[in-house]
Coordinates of C-alpha atoms in Angstrom, one line a residue:
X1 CA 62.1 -54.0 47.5
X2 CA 60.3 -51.1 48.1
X3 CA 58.1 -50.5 51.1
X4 CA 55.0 -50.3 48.7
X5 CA 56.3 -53.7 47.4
X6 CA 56.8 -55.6 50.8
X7 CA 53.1 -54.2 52.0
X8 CA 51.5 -55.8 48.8
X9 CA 53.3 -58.8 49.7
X10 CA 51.4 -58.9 53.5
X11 CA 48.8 -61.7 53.7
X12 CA 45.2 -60.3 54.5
X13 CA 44.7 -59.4 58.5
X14 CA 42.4 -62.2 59.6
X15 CA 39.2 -60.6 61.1
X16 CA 37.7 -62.8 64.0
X17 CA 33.9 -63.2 63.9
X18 CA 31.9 -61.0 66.3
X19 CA 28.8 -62.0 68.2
X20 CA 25.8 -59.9 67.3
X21 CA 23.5 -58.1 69.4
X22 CA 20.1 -59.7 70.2
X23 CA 17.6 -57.9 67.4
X24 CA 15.6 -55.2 68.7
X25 CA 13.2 -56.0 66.1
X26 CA 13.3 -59.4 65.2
X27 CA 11.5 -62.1 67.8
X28 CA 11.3 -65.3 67.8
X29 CA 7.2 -66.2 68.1
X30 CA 5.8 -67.0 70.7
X31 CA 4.2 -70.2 71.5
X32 CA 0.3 -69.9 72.9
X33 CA -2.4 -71.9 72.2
X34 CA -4.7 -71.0 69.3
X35 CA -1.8 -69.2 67.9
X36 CA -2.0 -65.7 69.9
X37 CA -5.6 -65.5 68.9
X38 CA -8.6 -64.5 71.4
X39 CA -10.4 -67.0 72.4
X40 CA -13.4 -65.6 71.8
X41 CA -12.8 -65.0 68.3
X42 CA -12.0 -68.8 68.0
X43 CA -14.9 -69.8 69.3
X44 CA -17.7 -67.4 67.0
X45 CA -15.6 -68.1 63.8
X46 CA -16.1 -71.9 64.8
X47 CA -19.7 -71.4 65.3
X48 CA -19.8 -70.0 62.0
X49 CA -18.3 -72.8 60.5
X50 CA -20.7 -75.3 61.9
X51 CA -23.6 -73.0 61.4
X52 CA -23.1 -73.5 57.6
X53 CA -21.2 -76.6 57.2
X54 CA -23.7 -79.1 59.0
X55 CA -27.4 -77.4 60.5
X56 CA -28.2 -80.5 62.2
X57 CA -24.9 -80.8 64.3
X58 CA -25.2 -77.4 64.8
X59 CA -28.8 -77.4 66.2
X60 CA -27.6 -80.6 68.4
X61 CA -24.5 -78.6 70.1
X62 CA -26.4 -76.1 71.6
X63 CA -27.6 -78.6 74.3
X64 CA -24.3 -79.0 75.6
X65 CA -23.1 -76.5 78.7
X66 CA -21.3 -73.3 77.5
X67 CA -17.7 -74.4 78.3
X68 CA -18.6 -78.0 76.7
X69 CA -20.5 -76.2 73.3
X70 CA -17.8 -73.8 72.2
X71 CA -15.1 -77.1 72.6
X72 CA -17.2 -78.7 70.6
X73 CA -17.3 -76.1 67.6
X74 CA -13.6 -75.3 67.8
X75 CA -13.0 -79.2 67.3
X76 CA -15.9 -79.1 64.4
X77 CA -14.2 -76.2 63.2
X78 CA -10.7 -78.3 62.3
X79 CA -12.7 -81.4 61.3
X80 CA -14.6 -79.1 58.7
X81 CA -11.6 -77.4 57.8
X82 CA -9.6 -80.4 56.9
X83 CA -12.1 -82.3 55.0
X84 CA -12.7 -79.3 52.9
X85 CA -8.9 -78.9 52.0
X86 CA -8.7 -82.4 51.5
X87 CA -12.0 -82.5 49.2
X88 CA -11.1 -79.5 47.5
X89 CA -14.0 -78.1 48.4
X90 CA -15.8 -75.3 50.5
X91 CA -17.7 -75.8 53.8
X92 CA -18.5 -79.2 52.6
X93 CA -19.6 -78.6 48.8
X94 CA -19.4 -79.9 45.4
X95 CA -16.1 -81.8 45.5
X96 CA -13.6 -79.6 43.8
X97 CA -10.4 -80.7 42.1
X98 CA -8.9 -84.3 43.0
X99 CA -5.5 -83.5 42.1
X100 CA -2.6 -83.4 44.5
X101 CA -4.7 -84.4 47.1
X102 CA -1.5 -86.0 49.0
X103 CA 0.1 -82.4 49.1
X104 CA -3.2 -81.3 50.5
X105 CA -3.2 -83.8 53.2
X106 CA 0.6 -83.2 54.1
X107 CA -0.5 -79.6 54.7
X108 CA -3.5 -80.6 57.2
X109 CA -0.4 -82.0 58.8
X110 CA 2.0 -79.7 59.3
X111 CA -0.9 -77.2 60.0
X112 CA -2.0 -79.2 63.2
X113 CA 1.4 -79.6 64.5
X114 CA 1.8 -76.1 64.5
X115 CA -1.8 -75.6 65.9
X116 CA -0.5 -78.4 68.9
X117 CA 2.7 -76.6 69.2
X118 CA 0.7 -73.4 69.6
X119 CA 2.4 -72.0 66.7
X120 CA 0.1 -69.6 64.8
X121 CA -0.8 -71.0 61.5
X122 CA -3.1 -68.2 59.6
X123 CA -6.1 -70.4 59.7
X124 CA -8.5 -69.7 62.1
X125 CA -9.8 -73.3 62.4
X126 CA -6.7 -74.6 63.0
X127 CA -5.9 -72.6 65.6
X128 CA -9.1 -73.1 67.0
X129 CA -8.0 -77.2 67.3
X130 CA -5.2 -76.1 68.9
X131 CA -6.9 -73.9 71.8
X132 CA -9.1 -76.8 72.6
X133 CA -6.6 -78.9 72.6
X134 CA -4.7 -77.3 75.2
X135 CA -7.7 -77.6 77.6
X136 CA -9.1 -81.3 76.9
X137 CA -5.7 -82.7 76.2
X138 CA -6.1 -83.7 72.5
X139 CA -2.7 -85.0 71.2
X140 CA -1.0 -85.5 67.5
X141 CA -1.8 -88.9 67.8
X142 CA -6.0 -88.5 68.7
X143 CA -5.2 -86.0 65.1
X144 CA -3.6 -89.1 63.4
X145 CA -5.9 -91.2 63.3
X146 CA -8.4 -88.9 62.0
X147 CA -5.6 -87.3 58.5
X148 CA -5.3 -91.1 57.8
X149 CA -9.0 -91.2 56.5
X150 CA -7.6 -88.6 54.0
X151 CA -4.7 -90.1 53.1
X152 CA -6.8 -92.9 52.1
X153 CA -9.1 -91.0 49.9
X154 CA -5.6 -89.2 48.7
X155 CA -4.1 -92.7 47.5
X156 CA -7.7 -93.6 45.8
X157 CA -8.2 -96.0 48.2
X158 CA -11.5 -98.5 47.7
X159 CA -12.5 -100.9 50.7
X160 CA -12.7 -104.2 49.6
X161 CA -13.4 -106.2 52.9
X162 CA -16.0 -105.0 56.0
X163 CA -13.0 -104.9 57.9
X164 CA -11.2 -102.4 55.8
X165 CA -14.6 -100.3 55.7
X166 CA -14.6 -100.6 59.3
X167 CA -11.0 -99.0 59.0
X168 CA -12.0 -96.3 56.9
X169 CA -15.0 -95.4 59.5
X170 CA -13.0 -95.5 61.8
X171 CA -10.6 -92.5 60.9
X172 CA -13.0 -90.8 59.3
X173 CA -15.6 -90.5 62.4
X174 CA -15.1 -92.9 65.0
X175 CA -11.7 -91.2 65.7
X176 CA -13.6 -87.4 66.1
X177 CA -16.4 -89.8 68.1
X178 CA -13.4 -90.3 70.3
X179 CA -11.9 -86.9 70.8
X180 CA -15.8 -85.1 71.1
X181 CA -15.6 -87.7 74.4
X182 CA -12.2 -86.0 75.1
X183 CA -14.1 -82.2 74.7
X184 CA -17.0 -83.6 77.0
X185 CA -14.5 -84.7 79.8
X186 CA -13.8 -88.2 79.2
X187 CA -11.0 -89.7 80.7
X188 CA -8.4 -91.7 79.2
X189 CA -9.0 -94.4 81.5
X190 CA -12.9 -94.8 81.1
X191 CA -12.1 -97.1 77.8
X192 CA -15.9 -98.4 77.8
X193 CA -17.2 -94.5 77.5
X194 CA -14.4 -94.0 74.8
X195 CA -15.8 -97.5 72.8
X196 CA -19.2 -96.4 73.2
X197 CA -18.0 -92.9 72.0
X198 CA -16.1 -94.4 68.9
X199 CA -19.8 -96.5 68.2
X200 CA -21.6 -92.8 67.7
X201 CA -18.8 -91.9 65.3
X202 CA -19.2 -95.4 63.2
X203 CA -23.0 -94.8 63.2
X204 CA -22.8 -91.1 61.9
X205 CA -20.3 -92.4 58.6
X206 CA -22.3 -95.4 57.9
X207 CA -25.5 -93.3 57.8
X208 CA -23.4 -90.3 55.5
X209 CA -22.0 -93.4 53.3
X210 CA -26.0 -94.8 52.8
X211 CA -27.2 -90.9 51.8
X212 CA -24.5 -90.1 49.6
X213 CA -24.3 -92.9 47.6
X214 CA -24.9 -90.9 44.5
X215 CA -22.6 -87.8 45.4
X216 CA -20.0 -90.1 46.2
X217 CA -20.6 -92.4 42.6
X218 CA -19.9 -88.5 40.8
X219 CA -16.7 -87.9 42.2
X220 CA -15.8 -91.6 40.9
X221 CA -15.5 -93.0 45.0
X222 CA -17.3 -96.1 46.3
X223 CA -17.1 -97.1 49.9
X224 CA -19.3 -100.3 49.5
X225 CA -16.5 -103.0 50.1
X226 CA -16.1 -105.0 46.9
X227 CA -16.7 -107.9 48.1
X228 CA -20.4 -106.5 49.3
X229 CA -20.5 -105.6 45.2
X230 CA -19.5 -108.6 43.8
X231 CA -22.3 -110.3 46.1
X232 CA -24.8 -108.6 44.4
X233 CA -23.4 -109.0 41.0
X234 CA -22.4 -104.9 40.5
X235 CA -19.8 -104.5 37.7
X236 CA -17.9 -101.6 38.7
X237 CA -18.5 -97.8 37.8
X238 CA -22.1 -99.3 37.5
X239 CA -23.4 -98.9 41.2
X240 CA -25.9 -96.1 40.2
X241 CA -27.0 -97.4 37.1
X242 CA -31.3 -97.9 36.9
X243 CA -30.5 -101.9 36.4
X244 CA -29.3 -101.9 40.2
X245 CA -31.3 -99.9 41.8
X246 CA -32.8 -102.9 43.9
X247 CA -29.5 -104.2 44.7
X248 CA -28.0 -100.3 45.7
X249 CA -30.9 -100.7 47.9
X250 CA -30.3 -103.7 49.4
X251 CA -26.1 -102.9 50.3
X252 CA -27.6 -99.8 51.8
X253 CA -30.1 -100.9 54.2
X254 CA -27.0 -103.3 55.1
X255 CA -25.3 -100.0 56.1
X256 CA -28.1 -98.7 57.9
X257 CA -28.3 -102.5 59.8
X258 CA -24.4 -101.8 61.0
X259 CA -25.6 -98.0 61.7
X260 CA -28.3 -98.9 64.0
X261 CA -26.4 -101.4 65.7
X262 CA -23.4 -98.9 66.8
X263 CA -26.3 -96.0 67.9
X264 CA -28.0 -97.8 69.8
X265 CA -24.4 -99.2 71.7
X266 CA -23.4 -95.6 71.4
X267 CA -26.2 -94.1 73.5
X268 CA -25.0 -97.0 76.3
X269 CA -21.9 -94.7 77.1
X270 CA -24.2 -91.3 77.8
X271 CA -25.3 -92.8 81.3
X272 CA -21.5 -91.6 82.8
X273 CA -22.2 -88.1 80.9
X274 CA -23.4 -85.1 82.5
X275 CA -27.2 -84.3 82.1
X276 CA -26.6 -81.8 79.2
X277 CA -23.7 -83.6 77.5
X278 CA -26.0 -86.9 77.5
X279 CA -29.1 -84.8 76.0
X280 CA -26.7 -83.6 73.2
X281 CA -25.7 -86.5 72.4
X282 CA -28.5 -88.6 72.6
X283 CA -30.1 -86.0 70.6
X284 CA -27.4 -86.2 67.7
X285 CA -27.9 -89.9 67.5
X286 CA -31.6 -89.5 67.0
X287 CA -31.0 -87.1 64.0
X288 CA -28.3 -88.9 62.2
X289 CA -30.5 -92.2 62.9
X290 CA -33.5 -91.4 61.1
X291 CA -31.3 -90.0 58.2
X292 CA -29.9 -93.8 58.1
X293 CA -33.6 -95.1 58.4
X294 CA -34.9 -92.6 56.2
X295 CA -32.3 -93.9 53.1
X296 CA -33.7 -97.6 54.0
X297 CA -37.5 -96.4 54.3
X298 CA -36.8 -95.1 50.6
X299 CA -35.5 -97.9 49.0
X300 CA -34.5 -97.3 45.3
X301 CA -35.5 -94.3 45.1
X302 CA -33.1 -93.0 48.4
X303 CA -30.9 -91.0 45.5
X304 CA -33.4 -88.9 43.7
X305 CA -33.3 -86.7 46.1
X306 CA -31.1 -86.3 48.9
X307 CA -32.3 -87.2 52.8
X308 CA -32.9 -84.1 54.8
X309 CA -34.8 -84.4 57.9
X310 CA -36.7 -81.0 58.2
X311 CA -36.8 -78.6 61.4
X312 CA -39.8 -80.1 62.7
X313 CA -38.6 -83.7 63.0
X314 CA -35.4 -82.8 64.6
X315 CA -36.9 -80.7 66.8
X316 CA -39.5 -83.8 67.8
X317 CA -36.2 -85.6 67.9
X318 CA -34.3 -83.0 70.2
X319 CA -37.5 -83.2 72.6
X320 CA -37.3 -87.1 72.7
X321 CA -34.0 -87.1 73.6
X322 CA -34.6 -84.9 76.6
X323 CA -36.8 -87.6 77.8
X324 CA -34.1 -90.2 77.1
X325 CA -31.3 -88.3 79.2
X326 CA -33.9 -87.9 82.2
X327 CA -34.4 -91.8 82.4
X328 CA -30.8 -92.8 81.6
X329 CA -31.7 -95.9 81.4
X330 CA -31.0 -96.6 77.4
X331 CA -32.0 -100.0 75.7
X332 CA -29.0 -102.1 74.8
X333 CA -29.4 -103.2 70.9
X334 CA -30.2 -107.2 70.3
X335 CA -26.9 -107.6 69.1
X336 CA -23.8 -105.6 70.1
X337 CA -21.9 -104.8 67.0
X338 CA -19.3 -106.9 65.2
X339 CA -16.8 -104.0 64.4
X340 CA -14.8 -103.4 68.1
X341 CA -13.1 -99.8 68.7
X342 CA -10.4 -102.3 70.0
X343 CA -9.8 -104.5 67.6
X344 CA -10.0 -101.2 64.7
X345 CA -7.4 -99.9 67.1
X346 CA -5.2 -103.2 66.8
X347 CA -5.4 -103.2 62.8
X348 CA -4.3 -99.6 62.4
X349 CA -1.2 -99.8 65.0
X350 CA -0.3 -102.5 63.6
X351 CA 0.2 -100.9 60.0
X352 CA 2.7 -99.2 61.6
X353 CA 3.1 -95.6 62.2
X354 CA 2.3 -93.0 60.1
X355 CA 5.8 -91.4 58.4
X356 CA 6.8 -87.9 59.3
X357 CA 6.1 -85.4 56.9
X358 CA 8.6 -83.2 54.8
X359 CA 8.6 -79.5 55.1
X360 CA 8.6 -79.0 51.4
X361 CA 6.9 -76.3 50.3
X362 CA 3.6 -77.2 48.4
X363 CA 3.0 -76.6 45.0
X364 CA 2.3 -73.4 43.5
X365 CA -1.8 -72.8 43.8
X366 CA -2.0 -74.4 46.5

C-alpha cells in the first residue's frame, strides 16, 4: 500500500479543548441596586408617577421628611407600575385587555426579583423598588404578599366570605400598608406599629372598593363577598342595575363601617412615628376617609358620579391632621376591628407558598 494509501487510513489527530481568554468585551452585569441607575433619576421618575397616578397620595407625601418622601414614591412607583401591567392599563386608567393576565403577573415577578437582586430590568419603577429596597430592607416575601392580589384578579377570583375579602385587602393594600411602615423606619419587631400599619392599608381598599363599585361592575369584577349579595337578594351581573340601588347602597356603607373601623385603629400606630411621618399619615387617613364617608353620605346615587374630594377639603384635611400629630393623642374607635393582620397572616401562610416562576418567555405583544 502506498504511502498516500496508509495516510488516508490514519484516524483523525484528536485536538484537546483549549480554555479561552476572559472576553475583553463581554461582562457579566453588575449587581447594584436600582439597576445601575442614579438615584436621583429614580426618585423624580417616581414622583412623576405618583403625581399622575393618585393627586391625593401625592399631595399627602410631601409631609413626610426628604429621605422618608422619595422612599415613599419609589415604593408607589412599583405599586403603580404593577397594578397597571396587571390591569392592562396606564397610570391607573380605563382597564385594558383582560387576557393573559397570569403571564402579566409572572412578569411583575420576575421583574422584582431582578429589581431585589439589583439586576437592571429596563423599567424605571422597578428599579426604583429595588433601590429602596436596599435601604429599608424590603424582601421577596414583603413583594409576595402584595403579586398575590393579582394573581387573584388573574384567576377571576370573586370573594365569597368577609374572610376571603379580608384576604384580598390584605394583598392588595394592607401588605403596601406594611412595607410604607418599612420606608418610614419600622422595625420588624414593633408588630403593633406593623398591625396598625396593615389597618391603614385595609381602610384605603375598602374605601377604593365602596367608590368604584361601578368601574369595577364594567370590567365584569365584584369584590362584595357573595354571601353579602345573596343577603340582599342580588342576582349576579345585576349589582348596578336601578332595582338595587338601595341595596348597592346599603353593602357599601357596610364597607365604609369596616373602613372607619381600621382608620381610626390605623392612626393608633402614628404615636411611635416621627412628627412628620405621623402628620403624613394621619393626613392620608383623613383623605381616603371622607372618600369612604362621602360614598355612604351619597347613598344610591354614590355611582353617578365618581367621589373626588376637591383641593380645598384636602387641604382643610392636611391642616387637621397637623393638629392631630401635635397632640398625639388619637381616639381609639368603639370597636377594634374584627379582621386581625395576624390572623390574615395565618390564612395566607397557611395556603402554602407561592410556586416559583418559570423563565419562559412571555407571549408575543406582551
Amino acid at each position: 500500500m502506498s504511502n498516500a494509501g496508509k495516510t488516508a487510513q490514519r484516524r483523525p489527530k484528536k485536538v484537546s479543548p483549549r480554555t479561552l481568554a476572559p472576553s475583553l468585551i463581554l461582562r457579566p452585569t453588575p449587581r447594584q441596586a436600582g439597576g445601575g441607575r442614579y438615584r436621583h433619576a429614580l426618585v423624580q421618575k417616581s414622583y412623576a408617577m405618583i403625581a399622575e397616578g393618585s393627586k391625593s397620595f401625592a399631595a399627602a407625601s410631601r409631609l413626610f421628611d426628604p429621605v422618608t418622601r422619595e422612599r415613599v414614591w419609589m415604593l408607589y412607583a412599583w405599586c403603580r407600575r404593577c397594578d397597571d401591567i396587571a390591569d392592562g392599563q396606564e397610570m391607573g386608567g380605563e382597564l385594558g385587555n383582560q387576557s393573559n393576565i397570569a403571564d402579566r403577573v409572572k412578569s411583575i415577578r420576575i421583574l422584582t426579583r431582578r429589581a431585589l437582586a439589583g439586576e437592571p430590568t429596563a423599567d424605571v419603577a422597578f428599579d426604583a423598588f429595588g433601590q429602596v429596597a436596599s435601604e429599608v430592607g424590603l424582601t421577596m416575601q414583603h413583594a409576595d404578599d402584595v403579586i398575590a392580589g393579582f394573581e387573584l384578579d388573574a384567576q377571576d377570583w370573586r370573594p365569597r366570605s368577609e374572610d376571603d375579602l379580608a384576604r384580598y385587602c390584605y394583598h392588595v393594600a394592607g401588605a403596601v400598608g406594611v412595607m410604607m411602615a418599612k420606608v418610614m423606619g419600622v422595625q420588624d419587631d414593633d408588630e403593633y406599629t406593623l398591625d396598625r400599619a396593615c389597618d391603614l392599608g385595609l381602610a384605603f381598599q375598602l374605601a377604593n372598593i365602596a367608590r368604584d363599585l361601578d368601574e369595577d361592575d364594567r370590567a365584569g369584577r365584584c369584590y362584595l363577598p357573595m354571601e353579602w349579595l345573596a343577603e340582599e337578594d342580588i342576582e349576579p351581573g345585576q349589582l348596578m342595575k336601578p332595582h338595587h340601588q338601595w341595596e348597592r347602597a346599603d353593602l357599601a356603607s357596610r364597607l365604609v363601617l369596616r373602613m372607619d373601623r381600621h382608620a381610626k385603629a390605623a392612626r393608633l400606630g402614628t404615636v411611635r412615628l416621627p412628627f412628620r411621618s405621623r402628620w403624613a399619615i394621619l393626613a392620608a387617613a383623613n383623605i381616603y376617609s371622607e372618600i369612604g364617608l362621602e360614598v355612604r353620605r351619597r347613598g344610591p346615587k354614590a355611582w353617578d358620579h365618581r367621589v373626588v374630594i376637591p383641593a380645598w377639603e384636602k387641604l382643610r384635611l392636611i391642616t387637621s391632621a397637623f393638629f392631630e400629630a401635635i397632640r398625639n393623642n388619637p381616639l381609639p374607635p368603639d370597636e377594634m376591628p374584627v379582621w386581625t393582620r395576624d390572623a390574615i397572616l395565618l390564612e395566607v401562610r397557611m395556603r402554602g407558598p407561592i410556586a416559583e416562576a418559570t423563565m419562559e418567555p412571555l407571549p408575543d405583544g406582551e
